[in-house]
């Protein structure tokens, strides 16, 4: 144990003396959380729309007022003719036009179907669908408030569980946590052993009485502690700045995160053992881990829509299971009875990676 602590202290000195590495370790998580939480949010807020009101009645004015008072939309243009809409779309001044027909008030008063026309910019399909869904909800609320029933006498009630405001943070934070922890753990440990090879200090390690398993532990412990500090920072930023409360067990979240962090550290160590230069180790880490995490973890694209082969590949990526666990704990508030299979997969992956790292560790230089 004395040898282990001595080696761990040496690794801490390596990290603390490299200020650029420390800046990456603690600066990147903060920047990414803020970037994904604010700048890259998918929420519909203050979307500029145009109103083409042919009816110009009290009811249509009340509808326009309700739309404009909502935080999601801002009436930027009041149009007089339909041909003005195309010019506004081309100039990028608006994202939607609400066309209120001549007979809107008459149908509205008699409880008939008061049809509206919603025209959106289809160059961004996802944005257009979100805007239409939000506008449909606002119009439906307006009908309900005025006791108007249409569509065969019933207006459906639409509810969004777990994220009724359709905020971007619940969607991005679990994926950002998985991505940041993966990048930090894998990149930092990927250069840990190969750095010893390049600097010529690997011979000292090999002639020492320390076993390969002890060397691997000593290499990973400092980065494990730093990763836990980063994890706490991400959670604090999410709760305080992004207003994302943790609905499930915080202790369970930390327990699962520890397994995920160790798994990623071992991936980095395995890459470091199998490469001879820091440049190759970093390249393999970025291409071999970060890209699959972004593409196949379910963070950016739904796995259910992928071909069967890619779905099978996604199941061997630890970030996919961790992403689903974090969503269940933080957003849905579920317990271990729901995610025990996910935890089992991560635990088995961690054990397999540790065994591989010990087996692949070469006690002789080539």
XYZ file of C-alpha atoms in Angstrom, residues 24-360:
337
model
C -9.043 21.304 -19.830
C -10.148 19.095 -16.954
C -12.189 21.744 -15.167
C -12.864 24.273 -17.924
C -14.340 21.926 -20.528
C -17.169 20.568 -18.321
C -18.294 24.066 -17.355
C -18.196 25.314 -20.941
C -20.047 22.288 -22.312
C -22.778 22.349 -19.662
C -23.374 26.055 -20.256
C -23.170 25.631 -24.022
C -25.610 22.741 -24.222
C -27.827 24.152 -21.508
C -28.240 27.628 -22.956
C -26.785 28.179 -26.423
C -27.805 24.818 -27.939
C -31.184 24.552 -26.281
C -34.030 23.114 -28.373
C -36.660 25.069 -26.457
C -39.034 27.291 -28.397
C -38.673 30.760 -26.936
C -39.572 34.185 -28.316
C -40.095 32.772 -31.799
C -41.038 35.599 -34.146
C -44.308 35.020 -35.975
C -46.582 36.954 -38.298
C -50.355 37.346 -38.036
C -52.617 37.593 -41.076
C -56.011 38.413 -39.582
C -58.783 38.495 -42.189
C -61.471 38.491 -39.512
C -60.308 41.432 -37.332
C -62.976 40.652 -34.722
C -62.869 40.783 -30.943
C -62.353 37.014 -30.769
C -59.473 37.050 -33.236
C -57.831 39.943 -31.369
C -58.125 37.985 -28.104
C -56.494 34.973 -29.747
C -53.630 37.122 -31.063
C -53.224 38.677 -27.608
C -53.010 35.217 -26.010
C -50.387 34.124 -28.533
C -48.348 37.280 -28.025
C -48.497 37.084 -24.216
C -47.014 33.587 -24.288
C -43.271 33.230 -23.652
C -42.878 30.975 -26.663
C -43.998 33.382 -29.383
C -43.609 37.044 -30.251
C -45.900 38.644 -32.822
C -43.397 40.541 -34.929
C -45.475 41.352 -38.007
C -49.131 42.060 -38.715
C -49.615 41.224 -42.379
C -52.250 42.566 -44.720
C -51.948 40.063 -47.570
C -50.641 36.557 -48.093
C -47.955 37.672 -50.548
C -46.231 39.585 -47.745
C -45.620 36.269 -45.985
C -43.214 34.972 -48.604
C -41.119 38.140 -48.419
C -40.994 37.874 -44.616
C -39.943 34.218 -44.792
C -37.212 34.926 -47.355
C -35.846 37.757 -45.233
C -35.739 35.445 -42.220
C -37.872 37.847 -40.194
C -40.432 35.278 -39.016
C -40.686 31.498 -38.526
C -44.459 31.114 -38.698
C -47.580 32.828 -39.971
C -50.975 32.363 -38.354
C -53.779 32.969 -40.857
C -57.146 33.757 -39.255
C -60.004 33.323 -41.808
C -62.937 35.700 -42.394
C -65.498 33.463 -40.691
C -63.409 32.774 -37.578
C -65.540 34.815 -35.162
C -68.841 33.520 -36.532
C -67.785 29.887 -36.198
C -66.219 30.589 -32.826
C -69.408 32.092 -31.384
C -71.563 29.189 -32.584
C -69.118 26.597 -31.240
C -68.177 25.351 -34.671
C -64.765 24.405 -35.972
C -62.888 27.708 -36.233
C -60.165 26.595 -38.625
C -56.787 28.341 -38.560
C -53.942 28.036 -41.032
C -50.406 27.693 -39.694
C -47.623 28.328 -42.226
C -44.065 27.535 -41.114
C -40.570 27.635 -42.553
C -39.908 24.017 -43.573
C -36.154 24.412 -44.090
C -35.736 23.262 -40.475
C -38.206 20.397 -40.067
C -37.596 19.802 -36.352
C -38.009 23.464 -35.510
C -41.155 23.687 -37.654
C -42.743 20.678 -35.929
C -41.983 22.088 -32.479
C -43.474 25.478 -33.362
C -46.639 23.877 -34.744
C -47.060 21.704 -31.634
C -46.648 24.672 -29.321
C -49.084 26.788 -31.338
C -51.645 23.976 -31.395
C -51.473 23.787 -27.605
C -51.989 27.544 -27.241
C -54.973 27.553 -29.619
C -56.489 24.534 -27.878
C -56.156 26.280 -24.509
C -57.876 29.332 -25.986
C -60.823 27.216 -27.134
C -61.066 25.488 -23.760
C -61.006 28.774 -21.860
C -63.896 30.041 -23.980
C -65.862 26.782 -23.659
C -65.670 26.062 -27.352
C -65.894 22.400 -28.319
C -65.027 21.210 -31.751
C -63.762 18.144 -33.525
C -66.835 15.998 -32.754
C -67.518 17.793 -29.489
C -64.232 16.970 -27.746
C -60.872 18.665 -27.481
C -58.027 16.303 -26.533
C -55.950 17.161 -23.479
C -52.220 16.964 -24.214
C -49.749 16.399 -21.381
C -45.970 16.047 -21.499
C -44.785 13.917 -18.587
C -41.485 14.679 -16.808
C -40.815 17.758 -18.975
C -44.091 19.656 -19.468
C -42.328 22.913 -20.414
C -40.267 21.079 -23.060
C -37.066 22.532 -21.643
C -33.757 21.701 -23.264
C -31.827 20.941 -20.059
C -33.576 17.623 -19.263
C -32.695 16.466 -22.766
C -29.081 17.621 -22.846
C -27.717 17.290 -19.304
C -27.702 13.435 -19.111
C -25.974 13.222 -22.485
C -23.493 15.964 -21.586
C -22.643 14.164 -18.340
C -21.896 10.956 -20.230
C -19.916 12.775 -22.914
C -17.822 14.897 -20.549
C -16.959 12.034 -18.209
C -16.033 9.863 -21.180
C -13.776 12.505 -22.756
C -12.072 13.444 -19.495
C -11.519 9.887 -18.249
C -10.482 8.294 -21.525
C -8.283 11.114 -22.818
C -6.438 11.675 -19.559
C -5.690 8.009 -18.862
C -4.974 7.219 -22.526
C -1.779 9.243 -22.309
C -0.874 8.128 -18.776
C 1.103 4.982 -19.591
C 2.183 5.889 -23.104
C 3.725 9.068 -21.662
C 6.001 6.872 -19.566
C 7.060 5.077 -22.742
C 7.885 8.299 -24.579
C 9.797 9.885 -21.692
C 11.776 6.714 -21.021
C 10.550 6.239 -17.438
C 8.709 3.044 -18.266
C 11.827 1.015 -17.490
C 11.704 2.236 -13.887
C 8.157 0.972 -13.532
C 8.949 -2.397 -15.072
C 11.947 -3.126 -12.819
C 9.996 -2.082 -9.713
C 8.321 -4.773 -7.587
C 4.882 -3.345 -8.369
C 2.475 -5.666 -10.155
C 0.680 -4.561 -13.354
C -2.613 -4.348 -11.481
C -1.064 -1.967 -8.918
C 0.441 0.196 -11.668
C -2.941 0.427 -13.391
C -4.661 1.344 -10.117
C -2.040 3.975 -9.346
C -2.479 5.496 -12.798
C -6.250 5.687 -12.524
C -6.793 6.823 -8.911
C -5.782 10.500 -9.440
C -8.021 10.808 -12.484
C -10.823 9.056 -10.635
C -10.703 11.681 -7.875
C -10.591 14.505 -10.430
C -13.500 12.933 -12.325
C -15.589 12.833 -9.151
C -14.905 16.531 -8.592
C -15.973 17.210 -12.181
C -19.121 15.123 -11.698
C -20.068 17.164 -8.632
C -19.432 20.364 -10.596
C -21.715 19.227 -13.436
C -24.519 18.316 -11.030
C -24.210 21.643 -9.186
C -24.281 23.589 -12.448
C -27.312 21.625 -13.635
C -29.266 22.187 -10.426
C -28.344 25.839 -9.884
C -27.917 27.398 -13.333
C -30.104 25.133 -15.487
C -32.787 24.665 -12.809
C -32.817 20.889 -13.245
C -33.728 19.180 -9.965
C -32.687 15.581 -9.321
C -35.936 13.690 -8.827
C -34.353 10.348 -7.952
C -31.738 9.175 -5.473
C -28.563 11.264 -5.475
C -26.690 8.412 -3.781
C -27.728 6.000 -6.546
C -26.633 8.530 -9.167
C -23.179 8.789 -7.588
C -22.898 5.008 -7.286
C -23.663 4.473 -10.976
C -21.398 7.370 -11.961
C -18.498 5.763 -10.076
C -18.931 2.561 -12.088
C -19.112 4.551 -15.336
C -16.036 6.622 -14.452
C -13.964 3.540 -13.627
C -15.101 1.900 -16.867
C -13.959 4.902 -18.904
C -10.677 5.115 -17.018
C -9.987 1.497 -17.882
C -10.808 2.147 -21.552
C -8.189 4.900 -21.510
C -5.651 2.671 -19.804
C -6.259 -0.092 -22.359
C -5.712 2.374 -25.205
C -2.559 3.651 -23.500
C -1.170 0.132 -23.139
C -1.761 -0.745 -26.796
C -0.225 2.442 -28.286
C 3.306 3.806 -28.363
C 2.800 7.558 -28.797
C 0.584 10.103 -27.082
C -0.611 11.367 -30.461
C -1.905 7.928 -31.462
C -3.495 7.431 -28.054
C -5.394 10.723 -28.254
C -6.488 10.067 -31.846
C -7.828 6.602 -30.993
C -9.553 8.017 -27.915
C -11.362 10.710 -29.875
C -12.342 8.609 -32.875
C -12.938 5.331 -31.069
C -14.904 6.604 -28.082
C -16.235 10.127 -28.529
C -17.817 9.661 -31.969
C -19.611 6.394 -31.055
C -20.832 8.038 -27.852
C -22.305 10.995 -29.718
C -23.798 8.902 -32.518
C -24.853 5.641 -30.823
C -25.655 6.475 -27.195
C -29.116 7.858 -27.897
C -27.970 11.345 -26.924
C -28.300 12.897 -30.372
C -30.227 10.291 -32.360
C -32.820 7.721 -31.207
C -31.357 4.212 -31.262
C -34.741 2.683 -32.127
C -34.600 4.300 -35.573
C -31.188 2.812 -36.408
C -30.539 -0.409 -38.354
C -30.396 -3.601 -36.295
C -26.612 -3.874 -36.726
C -26.025 -0.377 -35.300
C -28.434 -1.095 -32.461
C -26.334 -4.134 -31.566
C -23.163 -2.013 -31.654
C -24.837 0.626 -29.466
C -25.495 -1.991 -26.770
C -21.761 -2.493 -26.172
C -21.117 1.228 -25.648
C -21.076 1.999 -21.894
C -22.245 5.590 -22.462
C -25.546 4.325 -23.868
C -26.414 2.555 -20.622
C -25.190 5.414 -18.456
C -27.213 7.928 -20.477
C -30.399 5.919 -19.907
C -29.611 5.533 -16.204
C -29.078 9.274 -15.694
C -32.321 10.080 -17.534
C -34.238 7.655 -15.342
C -32.739 8.903 -12.066
C -32.600 12.656 -12.712
C -35.681 13.195 -14.893
C -38.088 10.357 -14.051
C -36.995 9.713 -10.479
C -36.934 5.928 -10.860
C -35.085 3.598 -8.518
C -32.762 0.641 -8.836
C -35.655 -1.727 -9.583
C -35.892 -0.156 -13.059
C -32.210 0.321 -13.916
C -30.588 -2.739 -12.312
C -29.989 -4.332 -15.725
C -28.207 -1.196 -16.923
C -26.031 -1.193 -13.810
C -25.239 -4.873 -14.335
C -24.086 -4.215 -17.917
C -21.804 -1.370 -16.760
C -20.377 -3.504 -13.937
C -19.632 -6.431 -16.259
C -17.999 -4.038 -18.747
C -15.825 -2.603 -15.968
C -14.656 -6.058 -14.865
C -13.902 -7.199 -18.419
C -11.927 -4.032 -19.162
C -9.879 -4.396 -15.966
C -9.007 -8.008 -16.786
C -8.053 -7.030 -20.348
C -5.890 -4.140 -19.136
C -3.995 -6.392 -16.730
C -3.558 -9.134 -19.368
C -2.415 -6.700 -22.064
